[in-house]
Amino acid sequence: MPKKILSRARDRALTKQHKIAVAGVAALGTAAIALSAVPGNADTVTTGSPATAAQVAKVATQDATLPNVKGSVTDPTAAQAVKLDAIAAQQKAAAKQRTDAAAKKAAADAAAKKAAQERAAKQSANRSAQRPQMQTVAAKTYANNLDGWIRQSLDIMHSKGIPGSYNGLYRNIMRESSGNPMAINNWDINAINGIPSKGLLQVIQPTFNTYHVSGTSWNIYDPVANITAAANYAAHRYGSMDNVNSAY
């Protein structure tokens, strides 16, 4: 074979081997740089030194464990956040329940109050309907004379349950004072004792005070008051003024 052709073939072979060697060196350099970034331990290699297969595998294993470390740090925080969210949800639900309960109570109270008012109004209306209409009664008037005094006294006596009749009163008035409301006895035993008999039915002051009838005057000379007190006294002592036919 010509010498020139052999030289070219040799050059091509060297070139191919050189490329293979360069590629191998580059790969080993990359592995060495990767190993130099791993934290130091017994299996760490120095940058530029060839890395064994076991060292390369261990680095890969350590890298695979890094996500788990991160997860172990973040998981408690996430769990705490979930717990706080659950507590907040419970508090919100409890607050809503209280609000709903308060609203229901207020509505029930308002309904009860309204029902009570309606019942009261209905009862009042029923009482008004059942109450008989009061008729206006004109005030009774009496003549300002003996007849009027006796009639007014009789109405008061009947309202108080004191017995007596017009004739019984009239008869005793005429015997005692002749119908004079200002009559006074200054000569009998009562007068001698300082308590003379006075008025239409000649009543002494202590008797008038004891048997005075409410609604009448406290003046012993008042005709109606005098007649009514005397009739009350006669009813207690004699049963009625109708039973009196002489001094009493």
PDB file of C-alpha atoms in Angstrom:
ATOM      1  CA  MET A   1       0.000   0.000   0.000  1.00  0.00           C
ATOM      2  CA  PRO A   2       1.347   3.424  -0.847  1.00  0.00           C
ATOM      3  CA  LYS A   3       2.808   5.289   2.143  1.00  0.00           C
ATOM      4  CA  LYS A   4       0.534   8.318   1.648  1.00  0.00           C
ATOM      5  CA  ILE A   5      -2.631   6.252   1.833  1.00  0.00           C
ATOM      6  CA  LEU A   6      -1.485   4.546   5.048  1.00  0.00           C
ATOM      7  CA  SER A   7      -0.794   7.926   6.595  1.00  0.00           C
ATOM      8  CA  ARG A   8      -4.354   9.132   5.903  1.00  0.00           C
ATOM      9  CA  ALA A   9      -5.887   5.998   7.325  1.00  0.00           C
ATOM     10  CA  ARG A  10      -3.858   6.371  10.465  1.00  0.00           C
ATOM     11  CA  ASP A  11      -4.887   9.987  10.838  1.00  0.00           C
ATOM     12  CA  ARG A  12      -8.550   9.055  10.544  1.00  0.00           C
ATOM     13  CA  ALA A  13      -8.171   6.364  13.218  1.00  0.00           C
ATOM     14  CA  LEU A  14      -6.443   8.737  15.596  1.00  0.00           C
ATOM     15  CA  THR A  15      -9.059  11.332  15.080  1.00  0.00           C
ATOM     16  CA  LYS A  16     -11.850   8.865  15.958  1.00  0.00           C
ATOM     17  CA  GLN A  17     -10.050   7.633  19.109  1.00  0.00           C
ATOM     18  CA  HIS A  18      -9.334  11.199  20.136  1.00  0.00           C
ATOM     19  CA  LYS A  19     -13.029  12.094  19.905  1.00  0.00           C
ATOM     20  CA  ILE A  20     -13.942   9.094  22.047  1.00  0.00           C
ATOM     21  CA  ALA A  21     -11.364  10.061  24.650  1.00  0.00           C
ATOM     22  CA  VAL A  22     -12.560  13.664  24.744  1.00  0.00           C
ATOM     23  CA  ALA A  23     -16.161  12.581  25.187  1.00  0.00           C
ATOM     24  CA  GLY A  24     -15.178  10.307  28.068  1.00  0.00           C
ATOM     25  CA  VAL A  25     -13.239  13.067  29.806  1.00  0.00           C
ATOM     26  CA  ALA A  26     -16.185  15.480  29.423  1.00  0.00           C
ATOM     27  CA  ALA A  27     -18.587  12.966  30.951  1.00  0.00           C
ATOM     28  CA  LEU A  28     -16.297  12.314  33.904  1.00  0.00           C
ATOM     29  CA  GLY A  29     -15.903  16.074  34.407  1.00  0.00           C
ATOM     30  CA  THR A  30     -19.639  16.593  34.560  1.00  0.00           C
ATOM     31  CA  ALA A  31     -20.035  13.815  37.111  1.00  0.00           C
ATOM     32  CA  ALA A  32     -17.255  15.266  39.195  1.00  0.00           C
ATOM     33  CA  ILE A  33     -18.883  18.719  39.222  1.00  0.00           C
ATOM     34  CA  ALA A  34     -22.243  17.205  40.271  1.00  0.00           C
ATOM     35  CA  LEU A  35     -20.577  15.313  43.119  1.00  0.00           C
ATOM     36  CA  SER A  36     -18.787  18.433  44.318  1.00  0.00           C
ATOM     37  CA  ALA A  37     -22.227  20.108  45.004  1.00  0.00           C
ATOM     38  CA  VAL A  38     -23.295  17.347  47.439  1.00  0.00           C
ATOM     39  CA  PRO A  39     -22.771  18.113  51.216  1.00  0.00           C
ATOM     40  CA  GLY A  40     -19.545  16.613  52.506  1.00  0.00           C
ATOM     41  CA  ASN A  41     -19.513  13.085  53.927  1.00  0.00           C
ATOM     42  CA  ALA A  42     -17.314   9.994  53.800  1.00  0.00           C
ATOM     43  CA  ASP A  43     -18.305   9.231  50.216  1.00  0.00           C
ATOM     44  CA  THR A  44     -17.784  12.772  48.814  1.00  0.00           C
ATOM     45  CA  VAL A  45     -15.166  13.016  46.092  1.00  0.00           C
ATOM     46  CA  THR A  46     -12.958  15.935  45.241  1.00  0.00           C
ATOM     47  CA  THR A  47     -13.730  17.998  42.159  1.00  0.00           C
ATOM     48  CA  GLY A  48     -11.885  16.580  39.229  1.00  0.00           C
ATOM     49  CA  SER A  49     -11.558  13.060  40.703  1.00  0.00           C
ATOM     50  CA  PRO A  50     -13.331  10.201  38.971  1.00  0.00           C
ATOM     51  CA  ALA A  51     -16.628   9.238  40.625  1.00  0.00           C
ATOM     52  CA  THR A  52     -17.427   5.655  41.338  1.00  0.00           C
ATOM     53  CA  ALA A  53     -20.750   4.100  40.382  1.00  0.00           C
ATOM     54  CA  ALA A  54     -21.693   3.732  44.070  1.00  0.00           C
ATOM     55  CA  GLN A  55     -21.101   7.445  44.746  1.00  0.00           C
ATOM     56  CA  VAL A  56     -23.161   8.492  41.775  1.00  0.00           C
ATOM     57  CA  ALA A  57     -26.019   6.207  42.917  1.00  0.00           C
ATOM     58  CA  LYS A  58     -25.918   7.627  46.477  1.00  0.00           C
ATOM     59  CA  VAL A  59     -26.181  11.197  45.197  1.00  0.00           C
ATOM     60  CA  ALA A  60     -29.210  10.218  43.186  1.00  0.00           C
ATOM     61  CA  THR A  61     -30.747   8.607  46.289  1.00  0.00           C
ATOM     62  CA  GLN A  62     -30.161  11.763  48.376  1.00  0.00           C
ATOM     63  CA  ASP A  63     -31.733  13.927  45.711  1.00  0.00           C
ATOM     64  CA  ALA A  64     -34.772  11.702  45.700  1.00  0.00           C
ATOM     65  CA  THR A  65     -35.231  12.183  49.450  1.00  0.00           C
ATOM     66  CA  LEU A  66     -35.202  16.000  49.326  1.00  0.00           C
ATOM     67  CA  PRO A  67     -38.905  16.385  48.351  1.00  0.00           C
ATOM     68  CA  ASN A  68     -39.858  14.236  51.360  1.00  0.00           C
ATOM     69  CA  VAL A  69     -37.912  16.560  53.682  1.00  0.00           C
ATOM     70  CA  LYS A  70     -39.774  19.546  52.277  1.00  0.00           C
ATOM     71  CA  GLY A  71     -43.057  17.760  52.728  1.00  0.00           C
ATOM     72  CA  SER A  72     -42.237  16.960  56.361  1.00  0.00           C
ATOM     73  CA  VAL A  73     -41.710  20.678  57.032  1.00  0.00           C
ATOM     74  CA  THR A  74     -44.815  21.987  55.282  1.00  0.00           C
ATOM     75  CA  ASP A  75     -47.291  19.279  56.308  1.00  0.00           C
ATOM     76  CA  PRO A  76     -47.766  20.497  60.000  1.00  0.00           C
ATOM     77  CA  THR A  77     -48.427  24.045  58.780  1.00  0.00           C
ATOM     78  CA  ALA A  78     -51.001  22.811  56.306  1.00  0.00           C
ATOM     79  CA  ALA A  79     -52.679  20.694  58.997  1.00  0.00           C
ATOM     80  CA  GLN A  80     -52.789  23.692  61.375  1.00  0.00           C
ATOM     81  CA  ALA A  81     -54.357  25.826  58.646  1.00  0.00           C
ATOM     82  CA  VAL A  82     -57.014  23.173  58.036  1.00  0.00           C
ATOM     83  CA  LYS A  83     -57.726  22.993  61.798  1.00  0.00           C
ATOM     84  CA  LEU A  84     -58.109  26.798  62.057  1.00  0.00           C
ATOM     85  CA  ASP A  85     -60.459  26.772  59.073  1.00  0.00           C
ATOM     86  CA  ALA A  86     -62.574  24.083  60.756  1.00  0.00           C
ATOM     87  CA  ILE A  87     -62.738  26.090  64.027  1.00  0.00           C
ATOM     88  CA  ALA A  88     -63.714  29.234  62.145  1.00  0.00           C
ATOM     89  CA  ALA A  89     -66.451  27.329  60.333  1.00  0.00           C
ATOM     90  CA  GLN A  90     -67.793  25.957  63.644  1.00  0.00           C
ATOM     91  CA  GLN A  91     -67.800  29.435  65.227  1.00  0.00           C
ATOM     92  CA  LYS A  92     -69.599  30.868  62.217  1.00  0.00           C
ATOM     93  CA  ALA A  93     -72.216  28.098  62.370  1.00  0.00           C
ATOM     94  CA  ALA A  94     -72.703  28.649  66.134  1.00  0.00           C
ATOM     95  CA  ALA A  95     -73.109  32.411  65.617  1.00  0.00           C
ATOM     96  CA  LYS A  96     -75.698  31.778  62.905  1.00  0.00           C
ATOM     97  CA  GLN A  97     -77.590  29.411  65.202  1.00  0.00           C
ATOM     98  CA  ARG A  98     -77.637  32.046  67.969  1.00  0.00           C
ATOM     99  CA  THR A  99     -78.820  34.704  65.536  1.00  0.00           C
ATOM    100  CA  ASP A 100     -81.553  32.426  64.191  1.00  0.00           C
ATOM    101  CA  ALA A 101     -82.649  31.485  67.731  1.00  0.00           C
ATOM    102  CA  ALA A 102     -82.800  35.162  68.770  1.00  0.00           C
ATOM    103  CA  ALA A 103     -84.833  36.015  65.668  1.00  0.00           C
ATOM    104  CA  LYS A 104     -87.263  33.158  66.342  1.00  0.00           C
ATOM    105  CA  LYS A 105     -87.663  34.221  69.990  1.00  0.00           C
ATOM    106  CA  ALA A 106     -88.293  37.833  69.002  1.00  0.00           C
ATOM    107  CA  ALA A 107     -90.890  36.721  66.468  1.00  0.00           C
ATOM    108  CA  ALA A 108     -92.576  34.463  69.038  1.00  0.00           C
ATOM    109  CA  ASP A 109     -92.626  37.264  71.638  1.00  0.00           C
ATOM    110  CA  ALA A 110     -94.107  39.691  69.138  1.00  0.00           C
ATOM    111  CA  ALA A 111     -96.766  37.160  68.137  1.00  0.00           C
ATOM    112  CA  ALA A 112     -97.640  36.467  71.795  1.00  0.00           C
ATOM    113  CA  LYS A 113     -97.887  40.195  72.550  1.00  0.00           C
ATOM    114  CA  LYS A 114    -100.111  40.775  69.532  1.00  0.00           C
ATOM    115  CA  ALA A 115    -102.333  37.829  70.508  1.00  0.00           C
ATOM    116  CA  ALA A 116    -102.644  39.169  74.063  1.00  0.00           C
ATOM    117  CA  GLN A 117    -103.591  42.613  72.758  1.00  0.00           C
ATOM    118  CA  GLU A 118    -106.173  41.097  70.445  1.00  0.00           C
ATOM    119  CA  ARG A 119    -107.651  39.035  73.298  1.00  0.00           C
ATOM    120  CA  ALA A 120    -107.801  42.096  75.545  1.00  0.00           C
ATOM    121  CA  ALA A 121    -109.496  44.117  72.799  1.00  0.00           C
ATOM    122  CA  LYS A 122    -111.989  41.315  72.170  1.00  0.00           C
ATOM    123  CA  GLN A 123    -112.781  40.941  75.870  1.00  0.00           C
ATOM    124  CA  SER A 124    -113.251  44.690  76.188  1.00  0.00           C
ATOM    125  CA  ALA A 125    -115.589  44.679  73.204  1.00  0.00           C
ATOM    126  CA  ASN A 126    -117.561  41.797  74.705  1.00  0.00           C
ATOM    127  CA  ARG A 127    -117.900  43.607  78.037  1.00  0.00           C
ATOM    128  CA  SER A 128    -119.044  46.732  76.242  1.00  0.00           C
ATOM    129  CA  ALA A 129    -121.618  44.718  74.327  1.00  0.00           C
ATOM    130  CA  GLN A 130    -122.861  42.967  77.467  1.00  0.00           C
ATOM    131  CA  ARG A 131    -122.947  46.133  79.585  1.00  0.00           C
ATOM    132  CA  PRO A 132    -126.447  47.573  79.481  1.00  0.00           C
ATOM    133  CA  GLN A 133    -126.686  51.027  78.131  1.00  0.00           C
ATOM    134  CA  MET A 134    -126.947  53.434  81.031  1.00  0.00           C
ATOM    135  CA  GLN A 135    -129.911  55.657  80.803  1.00  0.00           C
ATOM    136  CA  THR A 136    -129.492  59.218  81.764  1.00  0.00           C
ATOM    137  CA  VAL A 137    -131.517  59.811  84.874  1.00  0.00           C
ATOM    138  CA  ALA A 138    -132.380  63.348  85.741  1.00  0.00           C
ATOM    139  CA  ALA A 139    -131.368  64.338  89.242  1.00  0.00           C
ATOM    140  CA  LYS A 140    -134.345  64.175  91.515  1.00  0.00           C
ATOM    141  CA  THR A 141    -135.321  67.479  92.983  1.00  0.00           C
ATOM    142  CA  TYR A 142    -137.197  68.166  96.194  1.00  0.00           C
ATOM    143  CA  ALA A 143    -139.204  71.121  97.284  1.00  0.00           C
ATOM    144  CA  ASN A 144    -137.599  73.264  99.951  1.00  0.00           C
ATOM    145  CA  ASN A 145    -140.433  72.723 102.443  1.00  0.00           C
ATOM    146  CA  LEU A 146    -141.554  70.123 104.962  1.00  0.00           C
ATOM    147  CA  ASP A 147    -142.967  67.839 102.284  1.00  0.00           C
ATOM    148  CA  GLY A 148    -139.727  68.004 100.253  1.00  0.00           C
ATOM    149  CA  TRP A 149    -137.565  67.431 103.351  1.00  0.00           C
ATOM    150  CA  ILE A 150    -139.540  64.355 104.373  1.00  0.00           C
ATOM    151  CA  ARG A 151    -139.459  62.882 100.861  1.00  0.00           C
ATOM    152  CA  GLN A 152    -135.708  63.444 100.462  1.00  0.00           C
ATOM    153  CA  SER A 153    -135.062  61.933 103.903  1.00  0.00           C
ATOM    154  CA  LEU A 154    -137.185  58.873 103.006  1.00  0.00           C
ATOM    155  CA  ASP A 155    -135.134  58.249  99.819  1.00  0.00           C
ATOM    156  CA  ILE A 156    -131.913  58.379 101.862  1.00  0.00           C
ATOM    157  CA  MET A 157    -133.394  56.117 104.543  1.00  0.00           C
ATOM    158  CA  HIS A 158    -134.463  53.516 101.987  1.00  0.00           C
ATOM    159  CA  SER A 159    -130.997  53.548 100.346  1.00  0.00           C
ATOM    160  CA  LYS A 160    -129.439  52.884 103.776  1.00  0.00           C
ATOM    161  CA  GLY A 161    -132.000  50.304 104.869  1.00  0.00           C
ATOM    162  CA  ILE A 162    -133.587  52.506 107.564  1.00  0.00           C
ATOM    163  CA  PRO A 163    -137.304  51.762 108.021  1.00  0.00           C
ATOM    164  CA  GLY A 164    -139.983  54.467 108.250  1.00  0.00           C
ATOM    165  CA  SER A 165    -142.899  55.966 106.378  1.00  0.00           C
ATOM    166  CA  TYR A 166    -143.990  59.411 105.333  1.00  0.00           C
ATOM    167  CA  ASN A 167    -146.917  59.398 107.807  1.00  0.00           C
ATOM    168  CA  GLY A 168    -144.755  58.240 110.699  1.00  0.00           C
ATOM    169  CA  LEU A 169    -142.203  60.983 110.085  1.00  0.00           C
ATOM    170  CA  TYR A 170    -144.791  63.690 109.485  1.00  0.00           C
ATOM    171  CA  ARG A 171    -146.789  62.843 112.617  1.00  0.00           C
ATOM    172  CA  ASN A 172    -143.748  62.950 114.933  1.00  0.00           C
ATOM    173  CA  ILE A 173    -142.358  66.127 113.323  1.00  0.00           C
ATOM    174  CA  MET A 174    -145.601  67.987 113.896  1.00  0.00           C
ATOM    175  CA  ARG A 175    -145.742  66.885 117.562  1.00  0.00           C
ATOM    176  CA  GLU A 176    -142.086  67.759 118.270  1.00  0.00           C
ATOM    177  CA  SER A 177    -141.525  71.028 116.368  1.00  0.00           C
ATOM    178  CA  SER A 178    -144.707  71.893 114.417  1.00  0.00           C
ATOM    179  CA  GLY A 179    -142.512  71.691 111.262  1.00  0.00           C
ATOM    180  CA  ASN A 180    -140.009  74.357 112.364  1.00  0.00           C
ATOM    181  CA  PRO A 181    -136.430  73.246 111.488  1.00  0.00           C
ATOM    182  CA  MET A 182    -134.950  75.865 113.862  1.00  0.00           C
ATOM    183  CA  ALA A 183    -137.020  74.759 116.901  1.00  0.00           C
ATOM    184  CA  ILE A 184    -135.106  74.335 120.208  1.00  0.00           C
ATOM    185  CA  ASN A 185    -136.261  73.167 123.662  1.00  0.00           C
ATOM    186  CA  ASN A 186    -134.787  75.272 126.431  1.00  0.00           C
ATOM    187  CA  TRP A 187    -136.862  74.013 129.396  1.00  0.00           C
ATOM    188  CA  ASP A 188    -136.752  70.164 129.599  1.00  0.00           C
ATOM    189  CA  ILE A 189    -134.187  68.001 131.402  1.00  0.00           C
ATOM    190  CA  ASN A 190    -131.881  67.981 128.385  1.00  0.00           C
ATOM    191  CA  ALA A 191    -131.814  71.761 128.370  1.00  0.00           C
ATOM    192  CA  ILE A 192    -131.137  71.797 132.127  1.00  0.00           C
ATOM    193  CA  ASN A 193    -128.193  69.458 131.457  1.00  0.00           C
ATOM    194  CA  GLY A 194    -126.885  71.823 128.753  1.00  0.00           C
ATOM    195  CA  ILE A 195    -127.800  69.718 125.734  1.00  0.00           C
ATOM    196  CA  PRO A 196    -131.178  70.999 124.513  1.00  0.00           C
ATOM    197  CA  SER A 197    -133.183  69.200 121.855  1.00  0.00           C
ATOM    198  CA  LYS A 198    -133.032  70.833 118.402  1.00  0.00           C
ATOM    199  CA  GLY A 199    -134.557  70.713 114.906  1.00  0.00           C
ATOM    200  CA  LEU A 200    -137.633  69.132 113.328  1.00  0.00           C
ATOM    201  CA  LEU A 201    -137.528  65.962 115.449  1.00  0.00           C
ATOM    202  CA  GLN A 202    -135.925  67.551 118.520  1.00  0.00           C
ATOM    203  CA  VAL A 203    -132.650  65.563 118.634  1.00  0.00           C
ATOM    204  CA  ILE A 204    -129.904  66.308 121.173  1.00  0.00           C
ATOM    205  CA  GLN A 205    -126.370  66.767 119.802  1.00  0.00           C
ATOM    206  CA  PRO A 206    -124.847  63.506 121.152  1.00  0.00           C
ATOM    207  CA  THR A 207    -127.682  61.462 119.609  1.00  0.00           C
ATOM    208  CA  PHE A 208    -127.361  63.326 116.313  1.00  0.00           C
ATOM    209  CA  ASN A 209    -123.584  62.692 116.217  1.00  0.00           C
ATOM    210  CA  THR A 210    -123.991  58.972 117.006  1.00  0.00           C
ATOM    211  CA  TYR A 211    -126.778  58.261 114.505  1.00  0.00           C
ATOM    212  CA  HIS A 212    -125.738  60.688 111.766  1.00  0.00           C
ATOM    213  CA  VAL A 213    -126.266  59.180 108.284  1.00  0.00           C
ATOM    214  CA  SER A 214    -123.482  59.567 105.749  1.00  0.00           C
ATOM    215  CA  GLY A 215    -124.333  61.757 102.791  1.00  0.00           C
ATOM    216  CA  THR A 216    -126.230  64.272 104.897  1.00  0.00           C
ATOM    217  CA  SER A 217    -125.081  67.481 106.529  1.00  0.00           C
ATOM    218  CA  TRP A 218    -123.418  67.543 109.952  1.00  0.00           C
ATOM    219  CA  ASN A 219    -125.508  70.594 110.846  1.00  0.00           C
ATOM    220  CA  ILE A 220    -128.126  69.475 113.404  1.00  0.00           C
ATOM    221  CA  TYR A 221    -130.543  72.192 112.163  1.00  0.00           C
ATOM    222  CA  ASP A 222    -130.407  70.904 108.550  1.00  0.00           C
ATOM    223  CA  PRO A 223    -133.958  69.502 107.975  1.00  0.00           C
ATOM    224  CA  VAL A 224    -132.964  66.370 106.012  1.00  0.00           C
ATOM    225  CA  ALA A 225    -129.999  65.552 108.258  1.00  0.00           C
ATOM    226  CA  ASN A 226    -132.121  66.024 111.409  1.00  0.00           C
ATOM    227  CA  ILE A 227    -134.982  63.830 110.160  1.00  0.00           C
ATOM    228  CA  THR A 228    -132.661  61.057 108.893  1.00  0.00           C
ATOM    229  CA  ALA A 229    -130.569  60.904 112.089  1.00  0.00           C
ATOM    230  CA  ALA A 230    -133.704  60.844 114.284  1.00  0.00           C
ATOM    231  CA  ALA A 231    -135.257  58.076 112.114  1.00  0.00           C
ATOM    232  CA  ASN A 232    -132.005  56.058 112.378  1.00  0.00           C
ATOM    233  CA  TYR A 233    -132.041  56.423 116.183  1.00  0.00           C
ATOM    234  CA  ALA A 234    -135.740  55.407 116.368  1.00  0.00           C
ATOM    235  CA  ALA A 235    -135.065  52.347 114.163  1.00  0.00           C
ATOM    236  CA  HIS A 236    -132.311  51.164 116.549  1.00  0.00           C
ATOM    237  CA  ARG A 237    -134.377  51.819 119.708  1.00  0.00           C
ATOM    238  CA  TYR A 238    -137.992  51.260 118.652  1.00  0.00           C
ATOM    239  CA  GLY A 239    -137.775  49.418 115.346  1.00  0.00           C
ATOM    240  CA  SER A 240    -139.030  52.392 113.307  1.00  0.00           C
ATOM    241  CA  MET A 241    -140.145  55.985 113.714  1.00  0.00           C
ATOM    242  CA  ASP A 242    -143.617  54.670 112.894  1.00  0.00           C
ATOM    243  CA  ASN A 243    -143.647  53.050 116.343  1.00  0.00           C
ATOM    244  CA  VAL A 244    -143.002  56.365 118.162  1.00  0.00           C
ATOM    245  CA  ASN A 245    -146.155  58.132 119.405  1.00  0.00           C
ATOM    246  CA  SER A 246    -144.739  60.377 122.151  1.00  0.00           C
ATOM    247  CA  ALA A 247    -141.536  61.820 123.414  1.00  0.00           C
ATOM    248  CA  TYR A 248    -138.690  59.530 122.642  1.00  0.00           C
TER     249      TYR A 248
END
